[in-house]
Coordinates of C-alpha atoms in Angstrom, one line a residue:
C25 CA -5.2 49.2 -15.3
Q26 CA -5.0 49.8 -11.6
R27 CA -7.6 52.7 -11.8
L28 CA -10.0 50.4 -13.9
A29 CA -9.5 47.6 -11.3
S30 CA -10.0 49.8 -8.4
E31 CA -13.2 51.3 -9.8
Y32 CA -14.4 47.8 -10.6
V33 CA -13.8 46.5 -7.1
T34 CA -15.4 49.6 -5.5
V35 CA -18.6 49.3 -7.5
K36 CA -18.6 45.4 -7.0
G37 CA -18.2 45.9 -3.2
Q38 CA -21.2 48.2 -3.1
L39 CA -23.4 45.9 -5.2
S40 CA -22.1 43.0 -2.9
A41 CA -23.3 45.0 0.2
I42 CA -26.7 45.5 -0.9
S43 CA -27.0 41.9 -2.0
R44 CA -26.0 40.6 1.4
K45 CA -28.9 42.7 2.8
D46 CA -31.3 41.3 0.3
N47 CA -30.2 37.6 0.6
G48 CA -29.4 37.2 4.3
S49 CA -31.4 35.6 6.9
L50 CA -35.0 36.7 7.6
A51 CA -33.8 37.8 11.0
T52 CA -31.6 40.4 9.4
R53 CA -32.3 41.1 5.8
D54 CA -34.1 44.0 4.3
L55 CA -37.8 43.3 4.1
G56 CA -38.7 46.0 1.6
G57 CA -38.8 43.3 -1.2
L58 CA -40.8 40.9 0.9
V59 CA -43.6 42.8 2.5
N60 CA -46.4 44.6 0.4
D61 CA -48.6 47.4 1.5
S62 CA -51.6 45.2 1.4
D63 CA -50.0 42.9 4.1
L64 CA -50.0 45.7 6.7
V65 CA -52.7 47.4 8.8
D66 CA -51.7 51.1 9.7
T67 CA -54.6 53.1 11.5
E68 CA -54.8 55.3 14.5
N69 CA -55.3 52.4 16.8
L70 CA -54.0 49.3 14.9
T71 CA -50.7 48.4 13.5
T72 CA -49.0 45.3 11.9
L73 CA -45.7 44.0 13.1
C74 CA -43.3 41.7 11.1
V75 CA -41.9 38.7 13.1
A76 CA -39.1 36.3 12.4
V77 CA -40.1 33.0 13.9
P78 CA -37.4 30.1 14.0
R79 CA -38.4 27.6 11.5
F80 CA -39.0 24.8 14.0
S81 CA -41.0 27.1 16.4
Q82 CA -43.8 28.1 13.8
K83 CA -46.4 25.8 15.6
D84 CA -45.5 27.4 19.0
W85 CA -45.9 30.8 17.3
L86 CA -49.3 30.0 15.9
E87 CA -50.6 28.6 19.1
S88 CA -49.3 31.5 21.4
Y89 CA -49.1 34.8 19.5
E90 CA -52.6 35.8 20.4
T91 CA -51.6 35.5 24.1
L92 CA -48.3 37.3 24.0
A93 CA -50.1 40.5 24.8
Q94 CA -53.7 41.9 25.3
F95 CA -55.6 43.2 22.3
V96 CA -53.9 41.3 19.6
V97 CA -56.4 40.7 16.7
P98 CA -57.3 36.9 16.7
R99 CA -56.2 35.0 13.5
S100 CA -54.3 38.0 12.1
S101 CA -51.0 36.2 11.6
K102 CA -50.0 35.5 8.2
K103 CA -46.8 33.8 6.9
L104 CA -45.0 35.9 4.1
K105 CA -41.8 34.0 3.5
E106 CA -39.7 31.1 4.7
D107 CA -36.0 30.3 4.5
G108 CA -33.8 27.7 5.8
D109 CA -33.7 29.3 9.4
Y110 CA -36.8 31.5 9.9
A111 CA -40.2 32.2 8.7
L112 CA -41.6 35.6 8.5
Y113 CA -45.0 36.3 9.9
T114 CA -47.2 39.4 10.4
V115 CA -49.4 40.0 13.3
T116 CA -52.0 42.8 13.9
L117 CA -52.5 44.3 17.3
F118 CA -53.3 47.6 19.0
R119 CA -50.5 50.2 19.1
R120 CA -50.6 50.7 22.9
V121 CA -49.5 47.1 23.5
V122 CA -46.6 47.0 20.9
D123 CA -43.9 47.2 23.6
A124 CA -45.5 44.6 25.8
F125 CA -45.8 42.2 22.9
K126 CA -42.3 42.7 21.7
S127 CA -40.9 41.8 25.3
A128 CA -43.0 38.7 25.3
A129 CA -42.0 37.7 21.8
R130 CA -38.4 38.1 22.8
E131 CA -38.7 35.8 25.6
K132 CA -39.9 33.1 23.2
S133 CA -37.1 33.9 20.7
F134 CA -39.5 35.5 18.3
Q135 CA -37.8 38.5 16.7
V136 CA -39.9 41.4 16.0
R137 CA -38.5 43.3 13.0
D138 CA -38.5 47.1 12.9
F139 CA -40.0 47.8 9.5
T140 CA -41.9 50.8 8.2
Y141 CA -43.3 50.4 4.6
D142 CA -42.1 53.2 2.4
A143 CA -42.8 52.7 -1.4
E144 CA -40.5 55.5 -2.4
A145 CA -37.6 54.0 -0.4
I146 CA -38.2 50.7 -1.8
Q147 CA -38.2 52.0 -5.4
A148 CA -35.1 53.9 -4.6
K149 CA -33.1 50.9 -3.3
T150 CA -34.4 48.8 -6.4
S151 CA -33.1 51.6 -8.7
E152 CA -29.8 51.8 -6.9
R153 CA -29.4 48.0 -7.1
N154 CA -30.2 47.9 -10.9
D155 CA -27.9 51.0 -11.6
L156 CA -25.1 49.2 -9.7
K157 CA -25.6 46.0 -11.7
T158 CA -25.4 48.0 -14.9
E159 CA -22.4 49.8 -13.7
V160 CA -20.6 46.6 -12.7
E161 CA -21.1 45.1 -16.2
E162 CA -19.9 48.3 -17.8
R163 CA -16.8 48.4 -15.6
R164 CA -16.1 44.8 -16.2
A165 CA -16.5 45.2 -19.9
A166 CA -14.1 48.0 -20.0
M167 CA -11.5 46.2 -17.9
Y168 CA -11.9 43.1 -20.1
E169 CA -11.4 45.2 -23.2
W170 CA -8.3 46.9 -21.8
C171 CA -7.0 43.4 -20.8
Q172 CA -7.5 42.2 -24.4
T173 CA -5.8 45.1 -25.8
C174 CA -2.8 44.9 -23.6
Y175 CA -2.3 41.2 -23.5
G176 CA -0.4 40.9 -26.7
E177 CA 2.0 43.7 -25.7
V178 CA 2.5 42.1 -22.4
F179 CA 2.9 38.7 -23.5
S180 CA 5.5 39.8 -26.2
A181 CA 7.3 41.6 -23.6
W182 CA 7.5 38.6 -21.4
V183 CA 8.6 36.4 -24.1
H184 CA 11.3 39.0 -24.9
I185 CA 12.6 38.9 -21.4
C186 CA 12.6 35.1 -21.5
A187 CA 14.9 35.3 -24.7
I188 CA 17.3 37.6 -23.1
R189 CA 17.6 35.4 -20.0
L190 CA 18.2 32.4 -22.3
F191 CA 20.9 34.3 -24.1
V192 CA 22.6 35.3 -20.7
E193 CA 22.3 31.9 -19.3
S194 CA 23.7 30.3 -22.5
I195 CA 26.7 32.7 -22.4
L196 CA 27.2 31.9 -18.8
R197 CA 27.2 28.1 -19.5
Y198 CA 29.0 27.8 -22.8
G199 CA 31.1 30.9 -22.9
L200 CA 32.1 33.3 -25.8
P201 CA 31.9 33.6 -28.6
P202 CA 28.2 32.7 -28.6
S203 CA 27.5 29.4 -30.6
F204 CA 24.2 27.9 -29.7
L205 CA 20.8 27.4 -31.2
A206 CA 17.8 28.8 -29.5
G207 CA 14.4 27.3 -30.2
V208 CA 10.7 26.9 -29.1
M209 CA 9.1 23.6 -28.5
K210 CA 5.5 22.8 -27.4
P211 CA 5.1 19.2 -26.5
H212 CA 2.1 17.3 -25.5
A213 CA 1.7 16.9 -21.9
K214 CA 2.1 13.0 -22.2
C215 CA 5.3 13.6 -24.4
E216 CA 7.1 15.9 -22.2
K217 CA 9.4 13.5 -20.4
K218 CA 10.1 11.6 -23.7
L219 CA 11.2 14.9 -25.1
R220 CA 13.3 15.8 -22.3
A221 CA 14.9 12.2 -22.5
V222 CA 15.8 12.8 -26.4
L223 CA 17.3 16.3 -25.5
T224 CA 19.4 14.9 -22.6
N225 CA 20.6 12.1 -24.8
T226 CA 21.5 14.5 -27.7
F227 CA 23.1 17.2 -25.6
G228 CA 24.3 15.4 -22.6
R229 CA 27.8 14.7 -23.7
G230 CA 31.1 16.2 -23.0
A231 CA 31.1 19.2 -20.5
S232 CA 27.4 19.5 -20.6
S233 CA 27.2 16.0 -18.8
H234 CA 27.9 18.0 -15.6
W235 CA 24.5 19.5 -16.0
N236 CA 22.4 16.3 -16.0
A237 CA 19.5 16.6 -13.6
D238 CA 20.2 15.7 -10.0
P239 CA 17.1 15.4 -7.8
D240 CA 19.1 16.5 -4.7
E241 CA 20.5 19.5 -6.5
D242 CA 17.1 20.4 -7.9
K243 CA 15.8 20.6 -4.4
V244 CA 18.5 23.2 -3.5
L245 CA 18.2 25.3 -6.6
G246 CA 14.5 25.0 -6.5
E247 CA 14.2 24.3 -10.3
D248 CA 15.1 21.5 -12.8
T249 CA 18.6 21.2 -14.2
H250 CA 19.4 19.8 -17.7
P251 CA 22.6 19.5 -19.9
Y252 CA 20.9 22.4 -22.0
V253 CA 19.4 25.7 -21.1
A254 CA 15.6 25.6 -20.9
F255 CA 12.8 27.5 -19.6
T256 CA 9.2 26.7 -19.2
I257 CA 6.5 29.1 -20.2
N258 CA 3.2 28.3 -19.0
V259 CA 0.6 29.9 -21.2

């Protein structure tokens, strides 16, 4: 069980790490699934940058991106995606002014994302994510099957331990030779107090009266006391 749980947690953690990269803010998340090859210009002199613009600064971006550096292609910016905090824009410019553009954009809180389109890398990440999803489901199914198989044995052992404890507690309370009746009751939630009252009235006579519930004593012992031996099994 420990091995199955450890393997499941490991694979689940790997999938969660990939999911965080895919579902985070546009300022930090992986852009492979958002940017297509057709969105980019890549020639000897021209290149396209991806810029994360604060959501409420989009107007400022559209009015100023052409002047952030020389040789920015006019009207080349296109919005690809928007989330709750940022909008992702592309802009095309000459390669020789990329550094100047990045510096000017940073001063206006526009984040230029480092991104190079690589179809093979994107496909590899997609395959890895799908493989991890499949493995997580397989690991979960294996662990669930194991739990179902072992649940009956574990529950039986637990009830057996409770029966042993009931016997020992009864001997300690009523002494030898053993002369008591053990039973199992499953009252409805609304009838539990009524059942407790009936049992107390039936068995709370003689020496057993010393075991009547005392709120102050219950606080000290950390459990309810009754004029009969009883344990609660929460299923």
